Each structure stands twice: as structure tokens, then as C-alpha cells.
Short mmCIF file of C-alpha atoms in Angstrom, two decimals:
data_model
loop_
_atom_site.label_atom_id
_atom_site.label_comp_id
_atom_site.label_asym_id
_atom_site.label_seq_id
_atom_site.Cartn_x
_atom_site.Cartn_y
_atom_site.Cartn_z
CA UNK K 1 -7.14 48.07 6.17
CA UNK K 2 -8.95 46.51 8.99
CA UNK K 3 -7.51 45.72 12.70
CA UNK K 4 -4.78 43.58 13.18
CA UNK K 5 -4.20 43.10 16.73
CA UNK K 6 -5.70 39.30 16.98
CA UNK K 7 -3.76 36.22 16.50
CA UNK K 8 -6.13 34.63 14.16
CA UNK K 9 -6.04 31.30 12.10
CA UNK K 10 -4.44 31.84 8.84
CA UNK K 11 -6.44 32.36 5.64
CA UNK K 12 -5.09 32.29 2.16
CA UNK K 13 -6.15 34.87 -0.50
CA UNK K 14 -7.84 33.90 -3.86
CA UNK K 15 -7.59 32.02 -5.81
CA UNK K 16 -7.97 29.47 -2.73
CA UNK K 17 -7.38 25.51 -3.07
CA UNK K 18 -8.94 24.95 0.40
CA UNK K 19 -11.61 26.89 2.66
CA UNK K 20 -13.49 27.47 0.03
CA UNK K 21 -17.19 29.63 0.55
CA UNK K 22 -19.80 28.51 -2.21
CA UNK K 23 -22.56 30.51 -2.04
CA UNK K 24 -25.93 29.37 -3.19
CA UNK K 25 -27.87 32.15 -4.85
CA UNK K 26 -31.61 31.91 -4.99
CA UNK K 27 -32.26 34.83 -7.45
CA UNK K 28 -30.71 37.95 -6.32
CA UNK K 29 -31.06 41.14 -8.55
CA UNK K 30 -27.83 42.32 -9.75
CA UNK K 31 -27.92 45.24 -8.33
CA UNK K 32 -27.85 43.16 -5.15
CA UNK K 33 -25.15 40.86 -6.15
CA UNK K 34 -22.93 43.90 -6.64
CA UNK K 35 -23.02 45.38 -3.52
CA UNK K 36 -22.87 42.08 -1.55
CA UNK K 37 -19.41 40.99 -3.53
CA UNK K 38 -18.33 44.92 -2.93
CA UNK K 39 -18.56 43.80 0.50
CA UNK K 40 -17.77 40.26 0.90
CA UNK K 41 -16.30 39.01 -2.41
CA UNK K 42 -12.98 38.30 -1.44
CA UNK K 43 -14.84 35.30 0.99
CA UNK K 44 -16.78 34.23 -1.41
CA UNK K 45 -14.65 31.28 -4.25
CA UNK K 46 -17.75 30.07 -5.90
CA UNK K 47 -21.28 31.34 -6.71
CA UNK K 48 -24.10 28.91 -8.06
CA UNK K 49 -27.22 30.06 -9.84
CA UNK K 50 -29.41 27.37 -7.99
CA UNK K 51 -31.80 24.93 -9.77
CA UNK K 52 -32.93 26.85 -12.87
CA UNK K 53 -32.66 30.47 -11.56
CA UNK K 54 -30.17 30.75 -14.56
CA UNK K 55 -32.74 29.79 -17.19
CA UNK K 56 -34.73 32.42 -16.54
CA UNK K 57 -32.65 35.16 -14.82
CA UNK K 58 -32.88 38.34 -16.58
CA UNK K 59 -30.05 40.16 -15.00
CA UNK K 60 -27.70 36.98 -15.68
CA UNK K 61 -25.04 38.46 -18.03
CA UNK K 62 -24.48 41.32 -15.46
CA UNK K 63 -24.02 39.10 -12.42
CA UNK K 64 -21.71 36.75 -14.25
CA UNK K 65 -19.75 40.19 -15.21
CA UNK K 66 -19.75 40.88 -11.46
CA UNK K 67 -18.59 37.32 -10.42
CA UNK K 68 -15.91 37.53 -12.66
CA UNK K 69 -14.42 41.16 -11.78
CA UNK K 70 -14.43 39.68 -8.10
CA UNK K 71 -12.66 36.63 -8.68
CA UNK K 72 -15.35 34.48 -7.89
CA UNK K 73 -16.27 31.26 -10.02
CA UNK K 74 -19.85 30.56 -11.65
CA UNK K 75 -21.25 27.60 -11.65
CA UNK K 76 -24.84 26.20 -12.89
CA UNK K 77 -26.91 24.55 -10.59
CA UNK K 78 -26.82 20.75 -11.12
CA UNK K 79 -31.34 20.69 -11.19
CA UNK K 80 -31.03 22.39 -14.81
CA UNK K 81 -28.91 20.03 -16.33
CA UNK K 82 -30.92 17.03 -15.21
CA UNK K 83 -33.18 18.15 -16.48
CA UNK K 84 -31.63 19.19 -20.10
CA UNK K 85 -30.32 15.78 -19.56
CA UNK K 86 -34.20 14.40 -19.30
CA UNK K 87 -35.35 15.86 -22.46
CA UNK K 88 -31.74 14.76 -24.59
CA UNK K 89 -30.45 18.78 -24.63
CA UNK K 90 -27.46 17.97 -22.19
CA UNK K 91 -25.03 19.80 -25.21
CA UNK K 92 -27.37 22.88 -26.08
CA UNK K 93 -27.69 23.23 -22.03
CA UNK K 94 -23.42 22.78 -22.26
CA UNK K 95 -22.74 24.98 -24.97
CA UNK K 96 -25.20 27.84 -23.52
CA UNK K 97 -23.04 27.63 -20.47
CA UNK K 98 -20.16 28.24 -22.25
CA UNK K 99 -21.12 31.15 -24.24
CA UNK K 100 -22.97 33.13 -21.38
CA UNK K 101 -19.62 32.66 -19.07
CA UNK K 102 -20.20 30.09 -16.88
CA UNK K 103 -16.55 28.64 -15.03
CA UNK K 104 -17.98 25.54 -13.98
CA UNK K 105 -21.27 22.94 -13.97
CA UNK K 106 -22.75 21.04 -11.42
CA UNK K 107 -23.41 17.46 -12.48
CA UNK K 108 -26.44 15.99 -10.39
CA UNK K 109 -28.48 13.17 -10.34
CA UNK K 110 -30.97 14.38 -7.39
CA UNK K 111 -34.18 14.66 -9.05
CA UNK K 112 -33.93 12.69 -12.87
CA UNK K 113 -33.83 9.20 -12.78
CA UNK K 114 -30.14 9.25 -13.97
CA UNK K 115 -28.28 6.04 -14.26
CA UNK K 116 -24.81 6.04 -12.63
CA UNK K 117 -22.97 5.33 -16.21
CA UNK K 118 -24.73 8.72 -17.44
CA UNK K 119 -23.61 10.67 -15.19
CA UNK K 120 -19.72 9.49 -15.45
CA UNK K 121 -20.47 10.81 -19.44
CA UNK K 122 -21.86 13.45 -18.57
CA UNK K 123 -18.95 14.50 -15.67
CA UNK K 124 -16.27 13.73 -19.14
CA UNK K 125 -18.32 16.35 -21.59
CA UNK K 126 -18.73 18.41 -19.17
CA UNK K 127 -14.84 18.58 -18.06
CA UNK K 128 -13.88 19.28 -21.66
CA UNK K 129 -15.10 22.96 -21.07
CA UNK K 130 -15.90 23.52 -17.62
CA UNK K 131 -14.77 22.76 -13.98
CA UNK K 132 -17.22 20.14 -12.85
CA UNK K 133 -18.44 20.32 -9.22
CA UNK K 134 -20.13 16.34 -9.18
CA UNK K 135 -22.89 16.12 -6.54
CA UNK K 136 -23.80 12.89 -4.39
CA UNK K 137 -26.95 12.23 -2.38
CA UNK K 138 -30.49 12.47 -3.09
CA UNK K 139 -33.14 15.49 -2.82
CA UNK K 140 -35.75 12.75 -1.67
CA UNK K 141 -35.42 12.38 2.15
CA UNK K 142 -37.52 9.04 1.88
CA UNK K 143 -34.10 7.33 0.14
CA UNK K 144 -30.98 6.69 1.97
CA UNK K 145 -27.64 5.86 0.41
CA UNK K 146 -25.26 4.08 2.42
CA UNK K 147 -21.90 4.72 3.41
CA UNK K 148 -20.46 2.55 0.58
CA UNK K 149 -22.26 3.93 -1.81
CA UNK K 150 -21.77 7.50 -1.15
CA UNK K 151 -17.93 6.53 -1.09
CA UNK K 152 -18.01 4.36 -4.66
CA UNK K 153 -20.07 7.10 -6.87
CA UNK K 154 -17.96 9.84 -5.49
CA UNK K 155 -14.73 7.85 -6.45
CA UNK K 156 -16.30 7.06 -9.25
CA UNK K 157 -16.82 10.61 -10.02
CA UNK K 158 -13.48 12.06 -9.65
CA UNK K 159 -12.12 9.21 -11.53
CA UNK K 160 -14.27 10.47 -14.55
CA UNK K 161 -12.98 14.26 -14.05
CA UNK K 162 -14.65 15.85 -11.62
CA UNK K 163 -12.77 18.68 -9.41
CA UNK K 164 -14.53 18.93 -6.75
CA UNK K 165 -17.38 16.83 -5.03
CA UNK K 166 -20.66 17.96 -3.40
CA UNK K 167 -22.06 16.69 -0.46
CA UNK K 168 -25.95 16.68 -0.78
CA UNK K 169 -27.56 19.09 1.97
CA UNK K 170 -30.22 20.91 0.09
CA UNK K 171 -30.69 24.75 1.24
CA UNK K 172 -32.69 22.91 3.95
CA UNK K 173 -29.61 20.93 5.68
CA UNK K 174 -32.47 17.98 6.00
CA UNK K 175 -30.60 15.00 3.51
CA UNK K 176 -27.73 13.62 2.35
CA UNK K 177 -24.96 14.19 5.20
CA UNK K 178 -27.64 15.16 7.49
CA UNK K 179 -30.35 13.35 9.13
CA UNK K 180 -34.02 14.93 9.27
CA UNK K 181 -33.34 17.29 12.16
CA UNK K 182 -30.43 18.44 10.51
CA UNK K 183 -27.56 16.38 12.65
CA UNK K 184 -24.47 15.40 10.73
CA UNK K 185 -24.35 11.40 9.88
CA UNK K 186 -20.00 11.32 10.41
CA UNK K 187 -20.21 7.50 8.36
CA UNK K 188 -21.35 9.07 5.32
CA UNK K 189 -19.29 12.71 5.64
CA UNK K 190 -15.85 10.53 6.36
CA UNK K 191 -16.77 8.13 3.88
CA UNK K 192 -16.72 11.08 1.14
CA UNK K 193 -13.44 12.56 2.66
CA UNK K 194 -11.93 9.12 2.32
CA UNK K 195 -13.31 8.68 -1.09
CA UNK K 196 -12.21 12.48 -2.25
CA UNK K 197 -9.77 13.72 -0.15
CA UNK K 198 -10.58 16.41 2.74
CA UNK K 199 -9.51 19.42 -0.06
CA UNK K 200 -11.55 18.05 -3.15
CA UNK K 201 -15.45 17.90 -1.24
CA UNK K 202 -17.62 20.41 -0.62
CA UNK K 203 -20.01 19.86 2.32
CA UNK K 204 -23.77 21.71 1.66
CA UNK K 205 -24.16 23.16 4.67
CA UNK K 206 -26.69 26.31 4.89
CA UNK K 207 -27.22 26.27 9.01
CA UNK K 208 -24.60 27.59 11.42
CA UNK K 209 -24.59 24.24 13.40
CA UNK K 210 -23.30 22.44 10.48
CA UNK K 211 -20.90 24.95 9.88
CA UNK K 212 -19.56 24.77 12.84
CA UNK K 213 -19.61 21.20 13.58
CA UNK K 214 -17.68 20.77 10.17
CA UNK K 215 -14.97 23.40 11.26
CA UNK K 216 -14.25 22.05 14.48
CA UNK K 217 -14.14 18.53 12.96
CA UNK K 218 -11.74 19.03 10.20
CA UNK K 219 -10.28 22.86 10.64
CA UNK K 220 -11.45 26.16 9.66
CA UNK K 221 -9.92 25.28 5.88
CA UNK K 222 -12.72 23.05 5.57
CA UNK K 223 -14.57 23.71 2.27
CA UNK K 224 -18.46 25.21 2.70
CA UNK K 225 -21.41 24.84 0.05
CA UNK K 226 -24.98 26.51 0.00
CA UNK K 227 -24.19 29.46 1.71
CA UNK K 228 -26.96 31.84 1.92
CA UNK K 229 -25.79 35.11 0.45
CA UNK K 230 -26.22 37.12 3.46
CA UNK K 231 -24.40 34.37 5.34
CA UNK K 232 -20.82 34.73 3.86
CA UNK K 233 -19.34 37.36 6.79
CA UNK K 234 -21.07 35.26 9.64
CA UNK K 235 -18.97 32.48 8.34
CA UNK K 236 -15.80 34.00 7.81
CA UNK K 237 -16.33 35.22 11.79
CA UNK K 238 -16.78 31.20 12.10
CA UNK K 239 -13.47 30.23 10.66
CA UNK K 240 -11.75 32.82 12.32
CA UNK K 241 -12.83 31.80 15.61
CA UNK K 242 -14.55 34.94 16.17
CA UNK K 243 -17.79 33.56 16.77
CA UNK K 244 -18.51 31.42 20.31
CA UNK K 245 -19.11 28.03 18.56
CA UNK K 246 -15.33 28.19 17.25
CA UNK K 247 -13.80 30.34 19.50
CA UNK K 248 -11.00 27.78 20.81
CA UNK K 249 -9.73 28.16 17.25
CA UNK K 250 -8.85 31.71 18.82
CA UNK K 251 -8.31 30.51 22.43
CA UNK K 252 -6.01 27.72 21.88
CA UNK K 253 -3.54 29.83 19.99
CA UNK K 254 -3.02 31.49 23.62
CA UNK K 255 -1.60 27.85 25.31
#
């Protein structure tokens, strides 16, 4: 048992419907996933095998087998089913899922030219089996969706079964929700929570200025994507207010 003494802001246990951590793995050994999670796990509510890590990562049956003793949910990166989608192999790419473990699927349309109707199908085959995280927002700094139209394809996308949504960031925090020097764009971040709901969208947000800007904007409950691995306790100290850039979460339980 750790210390007690501080008045903290309160922070359910798993499984979580809010303040979720979603951790963005970029091919960690499993060795190295297991002693992270032995650590850290109970932050940590879901783990995606990035791009096409999965495809190719040996040590994938042991992580998953990791993920699962810890309570944490995996999820394939949306870049490999684009791409299954590109090539017609959408179902074997589904039904591999399935049978190695995976909880949920990412359903993209950042890099394949993927009309909007294909990706509503693929959001309903994909909900059959798995929870589907659906993902907004482009890879390709160089195109800019509006406000509107960040707010209609995510509505669009929980009407056709998504969960949760995903806020494009990249591991670079440099599109989507963010402008080229990383800022937060607030017309296209409150047009997803108006589209979604505050506890059904996941903001991609990999530097500690966007973490922090999102938890003093909408509470330390807020809900966190494409966290590095080694990032997971520095946020927790974040939404605790134990870090100076959310600190008056601590302090202004005092007044």
C-alpha cells in the first residue's frame, strides 16, 4: 500500500468507463511489456499494437497473455486494417484478430483512400466481434478537415457501432486536433465532444502539453490515447495533480 496522506482527485479502479490511459506500443519485447504492466498496469485500460507491429510481432501471443492477466484491453492498430481493407482481406485480417485474442479494432481511414460508406461497414463487421475504437482525422498534415466534418463522420461513426472515438494525433501530436507545432485547435476537439460525448472520445495525445491542456480543460477523467509506454506513471502524476502543470487540481481542494 502506498501513502495516503494527500487529498487527491478521485480515480476509479478497472474496469474504468472514463479516464481512460491507451497506450500506444511501438514494438516492445515481452519481456518488457511484463515488467512495465507489473508496474503500471492498473493505469493502463487499453494497449494498441501500432500500425502493423502486430503482423509481424513475434512475441505477440505472450503480450496479449500479459494484457489480459492485467486487465488491460488489446486493440489492433487501425494502419493494418486499411490496409487488409486495400487488398479485399478486411475478414481474414478480422477473423485473425479474433483467434489471436484481440478485445478490440481500430477502424481508420488515415492512410487508404477509404470512402466514408466503407468505413461505416467496416465499423458494423467489426462490432459483431470486437469493441471498435473508430478514428477521425488524417495522417497527412497537408489536409485539413473542418470542424463540421470532424463532428458528422464521428456521429456518423458511433451511429454505425463504434464505442469509442479517436481523435487523430499521430505519436507526433503534429495533426488532427493539433496544429503543426503541436497546439490544440479547441473547434475541432469540442466539435468531437459534442459529436461523441466527453466519455466516448479518446484524444491522441503523446506530449505532456497536450496532456495537460486536455486535463485542465475537461478534468483529470478525461480519456488519453498514444501514450508512450514509459509515459503511463508521468500521467497518472498529471491527473492527480501531482505534477506542476495540474497542480490546482491538488491546490483547489484546499479552498
Amino acid at each position: 500500500m502506498g501513502p495516503s496522506f494527500l487529498s487527491l482527485p478521485p480515480r476509479a479502479g478497472k474496469p474504468r468507463n472514463a479516464g481512460l490511459t491507451h497506450v500506444l506500443d511501438k514494438g516492445l519485447t515481452p519481456q518488457a511489456t511484463a515488467a512495465l504492466l507489473d508496474g503500471v498496469g492498473e493505469h493502463v485500460d487499453v494497449w494498441k499494437f501500432g500500425w502493423g507491429t502486430a503482423y509481424i510481432d513475434r512475441g505477440l501471443d505472450r503480450k496479449i497473455g500479459y494484457l489480459h492477466e492485467h486487465d488491460v484491453a488489446c486493440c489492433l492498430g487501425g494502419t493494418l486494417l486499411e490496409l487488409a481493407w486495400s487488398q479485399g482481406k478486411t475478414d481474414e485480417c478480422l477473423a485473425w484478430a479474433e483467434r489471436v485474442g484481440f478485445d478490440a479494432v481500430e477502424v481508420s481511414r488515415g492512410v487508404a483512400p477509404m470512402p466514408l460508406d466503407d468505413k461505416r461497414e467496416l465499423i458494423k463487421k467489426a462490432a459483431e466481434n470486437f469493441t471498435v475504437l473508430a478514428e477521425t482525422g488524417v495522417k497527412d498534415a497537408r489536409v485539413v478537415l473542418s470542424a463540421r466534418q470532424w463532428h458528422d463522420e464521428i456521429a456518423e461513426d458511433i451511429e454505425a457501432g463504434a464505442t469509442w472515438v479517436i481523435t487523430e494525433g499521430r505519436e507526433s501530436g503534429t495533426v488532427g486536433v493539433y496544429d503543426g507545432s503541436g497546439c490544440p485547435r479547441p473547434d475541432i476537439i469540442d466539435a468531437a465532444v459534442d459529436a461523441a460525448g466527453l466519455d466516448r472520445v479518446l484524444f491522441e495525445s503523446p506530449r505532456k502539453d497536450q496532456q495537460a491542456w486536455l486535463i485542465n480543460r475537461f478534468g483529470h477523467e478525461v480519456n488519453l490515447a498514444n501514450i508512450a509506454p514509459d509515459e503511463v506513471l508521468p500521467l497518472t502524476t498529471l491527473r492527480l495533480g501531482l505534477r506542476a502543470d495540474t497542480a490546482e487540481l491538488v491546490l483547489g481542494r484546499q479552498r
